[in-house]
Coordinates of C-alpha atoms in Angstrom, one line a residue:
Chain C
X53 CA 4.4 -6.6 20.2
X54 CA 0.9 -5.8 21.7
X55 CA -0.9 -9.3 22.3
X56 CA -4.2 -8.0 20.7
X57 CA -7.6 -9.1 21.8
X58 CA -9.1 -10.3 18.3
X59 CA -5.9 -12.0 17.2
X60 CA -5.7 -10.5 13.9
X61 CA -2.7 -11.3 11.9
X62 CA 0.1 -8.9 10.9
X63 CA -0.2 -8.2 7.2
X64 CA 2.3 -7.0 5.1
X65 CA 0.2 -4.4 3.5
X66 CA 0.1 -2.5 7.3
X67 CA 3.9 -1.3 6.7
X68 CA 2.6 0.7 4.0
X69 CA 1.1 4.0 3.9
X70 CA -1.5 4.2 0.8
X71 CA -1.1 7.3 -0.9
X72 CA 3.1 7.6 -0.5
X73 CA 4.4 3.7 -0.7
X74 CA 6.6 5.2 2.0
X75 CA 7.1 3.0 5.2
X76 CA 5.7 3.9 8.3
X77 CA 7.5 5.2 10.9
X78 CA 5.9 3.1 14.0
X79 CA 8.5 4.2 16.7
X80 CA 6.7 7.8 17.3
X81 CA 3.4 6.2 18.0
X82 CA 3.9 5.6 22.0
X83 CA 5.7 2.5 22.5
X84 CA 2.4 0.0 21.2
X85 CA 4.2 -0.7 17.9
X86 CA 0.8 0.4 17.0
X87 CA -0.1 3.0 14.3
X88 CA -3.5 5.6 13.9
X89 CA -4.6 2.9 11.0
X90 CA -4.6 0.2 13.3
X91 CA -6.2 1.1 16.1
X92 CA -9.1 2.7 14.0
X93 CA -8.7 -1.1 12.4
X94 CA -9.1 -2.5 15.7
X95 CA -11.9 -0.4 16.7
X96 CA -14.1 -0.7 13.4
X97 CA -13.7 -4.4 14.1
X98 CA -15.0 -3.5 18.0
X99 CA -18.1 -2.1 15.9
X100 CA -18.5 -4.8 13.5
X101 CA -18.0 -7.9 16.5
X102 CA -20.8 -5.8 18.7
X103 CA -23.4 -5.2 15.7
X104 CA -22.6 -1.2 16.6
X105 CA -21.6 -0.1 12.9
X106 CA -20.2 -1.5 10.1
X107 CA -16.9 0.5 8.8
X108 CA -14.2 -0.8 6.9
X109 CA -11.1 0.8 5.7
X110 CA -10.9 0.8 1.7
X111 CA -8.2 -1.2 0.2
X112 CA -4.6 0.6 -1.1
X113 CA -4.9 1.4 -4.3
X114 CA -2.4 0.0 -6.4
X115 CA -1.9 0.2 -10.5
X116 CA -0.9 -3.1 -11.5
X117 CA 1.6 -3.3 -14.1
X118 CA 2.7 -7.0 -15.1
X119 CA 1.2 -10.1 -13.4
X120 CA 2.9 -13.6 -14.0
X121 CA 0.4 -16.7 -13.9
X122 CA 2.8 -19.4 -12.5
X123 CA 1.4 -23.1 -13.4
X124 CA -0.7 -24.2 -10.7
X125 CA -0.2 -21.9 -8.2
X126 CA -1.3 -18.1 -7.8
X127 CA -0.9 -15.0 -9.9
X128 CA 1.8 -13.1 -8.6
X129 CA 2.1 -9.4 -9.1
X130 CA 5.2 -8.4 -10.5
X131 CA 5.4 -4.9 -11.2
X132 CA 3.3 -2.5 -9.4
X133 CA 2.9 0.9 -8.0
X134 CA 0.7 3.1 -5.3
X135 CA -1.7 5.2 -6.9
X136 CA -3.0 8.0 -5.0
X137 CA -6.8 7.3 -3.6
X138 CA -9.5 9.5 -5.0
X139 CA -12.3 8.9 -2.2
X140 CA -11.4 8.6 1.5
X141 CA -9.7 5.5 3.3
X142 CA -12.8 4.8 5.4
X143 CA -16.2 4.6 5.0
X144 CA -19.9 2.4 6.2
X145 CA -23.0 2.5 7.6
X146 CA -24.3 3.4 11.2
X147 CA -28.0 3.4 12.1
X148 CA -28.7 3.8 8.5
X149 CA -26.6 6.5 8.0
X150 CA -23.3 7.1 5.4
X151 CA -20.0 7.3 7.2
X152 CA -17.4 8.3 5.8
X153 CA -13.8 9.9 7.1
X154 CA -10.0 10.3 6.5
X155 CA -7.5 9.7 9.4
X156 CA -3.9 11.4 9.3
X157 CA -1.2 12.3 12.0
X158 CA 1.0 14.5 11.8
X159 CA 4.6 14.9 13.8
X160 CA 4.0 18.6 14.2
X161 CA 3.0 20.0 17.5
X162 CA 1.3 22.7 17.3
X163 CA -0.8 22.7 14.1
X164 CA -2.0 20.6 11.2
X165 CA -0.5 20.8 7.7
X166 CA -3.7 20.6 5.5
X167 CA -1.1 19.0 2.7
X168 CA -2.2 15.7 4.4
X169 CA -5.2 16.2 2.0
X170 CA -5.7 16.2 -1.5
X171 CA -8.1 18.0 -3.8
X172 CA -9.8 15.4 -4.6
X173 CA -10.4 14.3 -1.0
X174 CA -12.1 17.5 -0.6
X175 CA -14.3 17.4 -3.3
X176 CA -15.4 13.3 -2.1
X177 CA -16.1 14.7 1.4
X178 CA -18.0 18.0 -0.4
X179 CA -20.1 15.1 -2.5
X180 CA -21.0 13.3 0.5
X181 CA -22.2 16.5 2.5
X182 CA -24.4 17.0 -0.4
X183 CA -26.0 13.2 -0.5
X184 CA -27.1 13.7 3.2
X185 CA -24.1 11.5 4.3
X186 CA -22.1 12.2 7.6
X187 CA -18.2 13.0 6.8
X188 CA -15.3 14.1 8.8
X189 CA -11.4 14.0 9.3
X190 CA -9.8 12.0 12.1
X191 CA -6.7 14.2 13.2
X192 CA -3.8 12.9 15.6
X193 CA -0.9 14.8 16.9
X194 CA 1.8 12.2 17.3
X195 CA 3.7 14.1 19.7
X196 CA 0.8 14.8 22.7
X197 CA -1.2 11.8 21.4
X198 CA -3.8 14.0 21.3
X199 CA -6.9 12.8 18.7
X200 CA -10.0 15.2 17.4
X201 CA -12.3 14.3 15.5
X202 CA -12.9 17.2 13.3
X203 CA -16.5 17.6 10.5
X204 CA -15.7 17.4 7.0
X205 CA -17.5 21.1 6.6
X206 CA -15.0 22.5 9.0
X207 CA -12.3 21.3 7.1
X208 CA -13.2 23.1 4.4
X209 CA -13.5 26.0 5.9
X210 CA -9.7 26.0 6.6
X211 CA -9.8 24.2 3.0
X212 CA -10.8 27.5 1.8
X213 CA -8.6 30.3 4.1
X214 CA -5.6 28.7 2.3
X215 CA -6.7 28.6 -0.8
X216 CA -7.6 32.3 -0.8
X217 CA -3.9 33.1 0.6
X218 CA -4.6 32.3 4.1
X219 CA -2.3 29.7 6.6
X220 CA -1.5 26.3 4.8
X221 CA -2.2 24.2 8.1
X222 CA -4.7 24.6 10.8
X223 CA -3.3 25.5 14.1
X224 CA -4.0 23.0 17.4
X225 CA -6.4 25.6 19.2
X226 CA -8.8 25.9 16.3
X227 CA -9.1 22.3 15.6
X228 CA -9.6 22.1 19.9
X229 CA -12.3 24.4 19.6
X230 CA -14.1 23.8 16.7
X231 CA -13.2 19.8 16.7
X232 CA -13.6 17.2 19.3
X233 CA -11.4 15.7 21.4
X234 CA -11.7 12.1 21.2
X235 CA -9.7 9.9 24.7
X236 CA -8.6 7.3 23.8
X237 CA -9.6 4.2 25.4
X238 CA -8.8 0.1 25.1
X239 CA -12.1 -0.9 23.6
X240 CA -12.7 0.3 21.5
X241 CA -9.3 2.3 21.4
X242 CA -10.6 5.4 19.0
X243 CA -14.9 5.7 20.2
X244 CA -15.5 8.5 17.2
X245 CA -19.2 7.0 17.3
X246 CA -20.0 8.0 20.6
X247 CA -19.0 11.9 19.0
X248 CA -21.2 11.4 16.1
X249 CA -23.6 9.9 18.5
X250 CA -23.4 13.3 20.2
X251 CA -22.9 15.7 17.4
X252 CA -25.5 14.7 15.3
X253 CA -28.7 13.0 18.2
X254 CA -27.8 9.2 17.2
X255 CA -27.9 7.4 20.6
X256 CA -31.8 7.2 20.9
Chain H
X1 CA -13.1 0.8 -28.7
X2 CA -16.2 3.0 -27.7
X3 CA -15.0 6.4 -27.6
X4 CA -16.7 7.2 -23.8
X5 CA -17.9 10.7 -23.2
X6 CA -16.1 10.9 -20.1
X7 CA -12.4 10.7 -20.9
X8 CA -11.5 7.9 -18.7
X9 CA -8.1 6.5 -19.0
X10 CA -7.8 2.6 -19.3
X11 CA -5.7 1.8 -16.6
X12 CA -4.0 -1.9 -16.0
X13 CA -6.1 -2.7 -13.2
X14 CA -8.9 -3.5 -15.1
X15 CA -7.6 -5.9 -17.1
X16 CA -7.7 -8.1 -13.8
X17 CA -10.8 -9.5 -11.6
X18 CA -10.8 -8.9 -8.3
X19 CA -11.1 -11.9 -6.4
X20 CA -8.9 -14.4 -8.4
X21 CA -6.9 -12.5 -10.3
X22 CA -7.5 -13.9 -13.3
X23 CA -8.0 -12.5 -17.1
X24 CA -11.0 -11.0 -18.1
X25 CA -12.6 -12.2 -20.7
X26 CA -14.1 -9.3 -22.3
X27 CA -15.3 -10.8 -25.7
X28 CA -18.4 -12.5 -24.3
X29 CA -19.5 -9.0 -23.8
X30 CA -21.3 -8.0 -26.6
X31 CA -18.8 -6.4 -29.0
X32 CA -17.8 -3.4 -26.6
X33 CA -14.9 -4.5 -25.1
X34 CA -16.5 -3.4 -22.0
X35 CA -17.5 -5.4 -18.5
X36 CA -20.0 -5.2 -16.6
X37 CA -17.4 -3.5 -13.8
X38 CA -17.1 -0.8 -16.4
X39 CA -20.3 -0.5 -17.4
X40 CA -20.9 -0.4 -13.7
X41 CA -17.7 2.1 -12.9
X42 CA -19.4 4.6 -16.1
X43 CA -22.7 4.7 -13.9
X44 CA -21.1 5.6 -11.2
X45 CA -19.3 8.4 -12.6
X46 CA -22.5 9.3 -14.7
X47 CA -24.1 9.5 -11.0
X48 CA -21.5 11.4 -9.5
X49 CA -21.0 14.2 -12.6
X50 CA -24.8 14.8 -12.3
X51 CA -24.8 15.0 -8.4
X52 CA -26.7 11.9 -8.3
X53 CA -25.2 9.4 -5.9
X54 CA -21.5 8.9 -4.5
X55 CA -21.1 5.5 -5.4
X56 CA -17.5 4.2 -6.0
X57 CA -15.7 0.7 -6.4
X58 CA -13.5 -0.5 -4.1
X59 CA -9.8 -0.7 -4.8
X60 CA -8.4 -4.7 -5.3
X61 CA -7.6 -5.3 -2.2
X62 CA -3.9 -6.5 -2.5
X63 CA -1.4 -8.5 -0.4
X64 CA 2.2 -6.5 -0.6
X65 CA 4.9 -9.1 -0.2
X66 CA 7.9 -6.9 -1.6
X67 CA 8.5 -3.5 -2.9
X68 CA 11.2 -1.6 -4.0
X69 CA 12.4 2.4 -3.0
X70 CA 14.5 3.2 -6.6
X71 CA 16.4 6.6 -5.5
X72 CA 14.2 9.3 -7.2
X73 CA 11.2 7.5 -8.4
X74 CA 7.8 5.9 -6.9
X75 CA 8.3 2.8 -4.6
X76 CA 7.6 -0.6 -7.2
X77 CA 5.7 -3.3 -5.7
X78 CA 8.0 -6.0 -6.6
X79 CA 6.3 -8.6 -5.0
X80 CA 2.0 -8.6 -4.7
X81 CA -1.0 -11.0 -4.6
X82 CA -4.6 -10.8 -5.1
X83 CA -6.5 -10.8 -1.6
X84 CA -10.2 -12.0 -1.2
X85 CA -12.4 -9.5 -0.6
X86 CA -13.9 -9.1 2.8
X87 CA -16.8 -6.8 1.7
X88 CA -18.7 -6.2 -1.3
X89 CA -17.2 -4.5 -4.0
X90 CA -19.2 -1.1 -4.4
X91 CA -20.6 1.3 -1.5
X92 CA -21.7 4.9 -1.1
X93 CA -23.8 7.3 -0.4
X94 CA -27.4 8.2 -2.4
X95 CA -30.0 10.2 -0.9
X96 CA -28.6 10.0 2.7
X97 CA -28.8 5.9 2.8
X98 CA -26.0 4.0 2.9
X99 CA -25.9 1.7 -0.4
X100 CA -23.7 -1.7 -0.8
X101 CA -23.6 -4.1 -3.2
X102 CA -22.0 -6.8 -5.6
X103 CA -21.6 -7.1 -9.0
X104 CA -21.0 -10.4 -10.9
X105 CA -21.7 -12.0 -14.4
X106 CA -22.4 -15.7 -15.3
X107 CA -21.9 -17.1 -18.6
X108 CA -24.5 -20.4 -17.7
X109 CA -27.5 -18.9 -19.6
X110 CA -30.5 -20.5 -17.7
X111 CA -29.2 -20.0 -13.4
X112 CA -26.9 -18.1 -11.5
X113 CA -24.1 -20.0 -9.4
X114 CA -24.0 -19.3 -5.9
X115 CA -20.2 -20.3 -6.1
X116 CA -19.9 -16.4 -7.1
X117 CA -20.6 -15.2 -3.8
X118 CA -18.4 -15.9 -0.5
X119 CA -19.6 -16.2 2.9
X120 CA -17.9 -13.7 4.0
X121 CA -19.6 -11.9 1.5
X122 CA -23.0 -12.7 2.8
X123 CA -22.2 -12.2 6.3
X124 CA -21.3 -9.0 5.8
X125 CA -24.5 -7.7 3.8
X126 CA -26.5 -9.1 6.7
X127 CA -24.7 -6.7 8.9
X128 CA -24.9 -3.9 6.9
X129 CA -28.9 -4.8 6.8
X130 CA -29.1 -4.7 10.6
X131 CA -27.2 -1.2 10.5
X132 CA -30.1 -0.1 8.5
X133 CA -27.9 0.1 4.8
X134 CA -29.6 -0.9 0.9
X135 CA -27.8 -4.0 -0.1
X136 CA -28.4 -5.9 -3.1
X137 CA -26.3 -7.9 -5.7
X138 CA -26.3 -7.2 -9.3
X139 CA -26.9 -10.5 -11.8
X140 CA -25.8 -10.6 -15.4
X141 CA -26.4 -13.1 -17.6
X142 CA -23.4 -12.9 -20.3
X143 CA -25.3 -15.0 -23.1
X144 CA -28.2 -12.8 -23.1
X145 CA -26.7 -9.5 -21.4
X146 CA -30.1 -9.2 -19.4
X147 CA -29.3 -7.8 -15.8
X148 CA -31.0 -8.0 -12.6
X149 CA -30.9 -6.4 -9.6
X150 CA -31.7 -8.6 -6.6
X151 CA -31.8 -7.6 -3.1
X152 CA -29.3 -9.3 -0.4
X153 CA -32.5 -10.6 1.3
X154 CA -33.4 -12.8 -1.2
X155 CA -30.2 -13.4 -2.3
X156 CA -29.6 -15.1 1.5
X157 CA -32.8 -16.5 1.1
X158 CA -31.4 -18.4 -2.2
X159 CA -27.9 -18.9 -0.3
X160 CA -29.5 -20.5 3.2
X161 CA -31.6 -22.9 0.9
X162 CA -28.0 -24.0 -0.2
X163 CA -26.8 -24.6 3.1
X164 CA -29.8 -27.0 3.8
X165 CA -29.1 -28.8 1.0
X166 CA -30.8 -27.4 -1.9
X167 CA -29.4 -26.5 -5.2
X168 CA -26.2 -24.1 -5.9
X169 CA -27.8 -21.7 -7.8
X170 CA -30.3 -19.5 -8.4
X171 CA -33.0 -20.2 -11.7
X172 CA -33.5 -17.2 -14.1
X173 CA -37.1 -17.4 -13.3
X174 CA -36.4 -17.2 -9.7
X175 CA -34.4 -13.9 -10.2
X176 CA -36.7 -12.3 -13.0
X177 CA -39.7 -12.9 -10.2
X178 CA -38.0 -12.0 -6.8
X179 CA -35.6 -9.5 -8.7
X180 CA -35.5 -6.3 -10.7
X181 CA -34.6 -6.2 -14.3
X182 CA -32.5 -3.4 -15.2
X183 CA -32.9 -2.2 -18.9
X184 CA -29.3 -1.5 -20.2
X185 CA -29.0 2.3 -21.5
X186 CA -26.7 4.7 -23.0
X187 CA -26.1 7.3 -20.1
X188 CA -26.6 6.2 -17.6
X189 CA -25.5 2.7 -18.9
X190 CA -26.9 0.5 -15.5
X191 CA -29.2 2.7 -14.0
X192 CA -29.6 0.7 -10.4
X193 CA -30.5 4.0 -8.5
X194 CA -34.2 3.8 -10.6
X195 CA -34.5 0.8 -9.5
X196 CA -33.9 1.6 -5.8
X197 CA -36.1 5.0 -5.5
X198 CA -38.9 2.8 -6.8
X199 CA -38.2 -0.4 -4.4
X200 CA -37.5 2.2 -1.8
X201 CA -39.6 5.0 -2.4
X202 CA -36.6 7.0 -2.5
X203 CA -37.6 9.2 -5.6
X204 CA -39.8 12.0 -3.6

């Protein structure tokens, strides 16, 4: 295990993936133990500690099904399940503005299945575009360790090509060239505000 | 039962409050069978149908202990409890401005315990007012059903006076003169965003 800097605690929820329930396979991601989730984690809590944004990731959505009330201690959830998230995982505010993104890796090396999104997802991002906020996907290929950050109107656009027949993913190059490559550093590990800084005239 | 316009499904989570994970008591409410999270959860929708405001409620956040991985069917959370939130409950997106806020009901009829708000709760509106955001709580008093909206500067402002001593709660006259009553409707049912275009000057 990393020794990490702002001793947060390992929590049992981090072994979950929201939208699947499935467990996380940690043993691609370098050899950090660490996954995408916790080192954006780890950098929104760089943000929050420096007063540079505030940006949380949104709790897993669960469905709760039967909940026991023992005497004098604690409900305890009994029967549960993972519902799928209509919005995206992360969102906040920085210099005033509306934040709000999706991170996903995928294995794959040379392109990015766009089943990693849902409908829905699209259609949150689409809303936000049209309230004046500032949305976008955070994309990782596990097997380079190579992270873009790529705007939620570009997305669409690929969005779009496969639902009128086209490619159901969206190869590496065209996420290089119409993304932006984020390097990942220690702190913070994942700097995508120093690219919106950039993309949309922030840092004055 | 109110039969709502908009179709939505009463799912189990509801029947839960976030924080302590205790049953909701929904006949103090009128004779709706609805909270104030619901009312609250109708605006939102109401807002988002119209192309108003992206505004949506945070999932419970929820501490997974134990689940299950039944051979052809969803993962079961076997084993769950209720987390504390570290934010407020409800943020989004209206007019380009990033908007966060809390929503909570009292059944004292003359002042509003500050013993419904955490620290952590407070802390992080302050940050979200140094990044710029709207943040305000939202008041009701159950005996009456009169709602306020309050903004989290005078909410710290009734919170540090606490910490020096002074009482745990806010008076009813205190809210009705530094806060915004908000006249209950039909569609939308709260409508806050009124309220914050004219505090704002967001309407133009």
């Amino acid at each position: 295990m990393v020794n990490y800097p702002n001793g947060r605690k390992y929590t049992a929820e981090k072994a979950f993936t929201a939208s699947t329930g499935k467990r996380k396979t940690n043993s691609s991601y370098g050899n950090r133990g660490m996954t995408l989730e916790d080192d954006l984690n780890d950098t929104n809590l760089y943000y929050l500690s420096r007063g540079i944004a505030v940006i949380h990731k949104k709790p897993t959505p669960i469905q709760i099904v039967q909940v026991d009330y023992p005497k004098r201690s604690a409900a305890v959830i009994k029967e549960a399940y993972f519902k799928q998230a209509s919005t995206t995982d992360y969102n906040g505010v920085y210099k005033g503005k509306y934040i709000d993104f999706e991170a996903k890796e995928t294995q794959n090396p040379t392109s990015f299945p766009l089943k990693n999104f849902h409908e829905h997802q699209i259609r949150h991002m689409e809303a936000v575009l049209a309230q004046g906020g500032i949305s976008f996907v955070i994309l990782r290929f596990a097997s380079t360790d190579e992270i873009y950050l790529l705007e939620a109107h570009q997305l669409m656009e690929y969005w779009t090509r496969m639902e009128q027949g086209g490619r159901k993913s969206i190869r590496k190059e065209e996420i290089a060239g119409t993304g932006r490559l984020i390097h990942a550093g220690y702190q913070p590990r994942i700097d995508y505000i120093k690219i919106l800084d950039d993309l949309y005239n922030l840092s004055s």
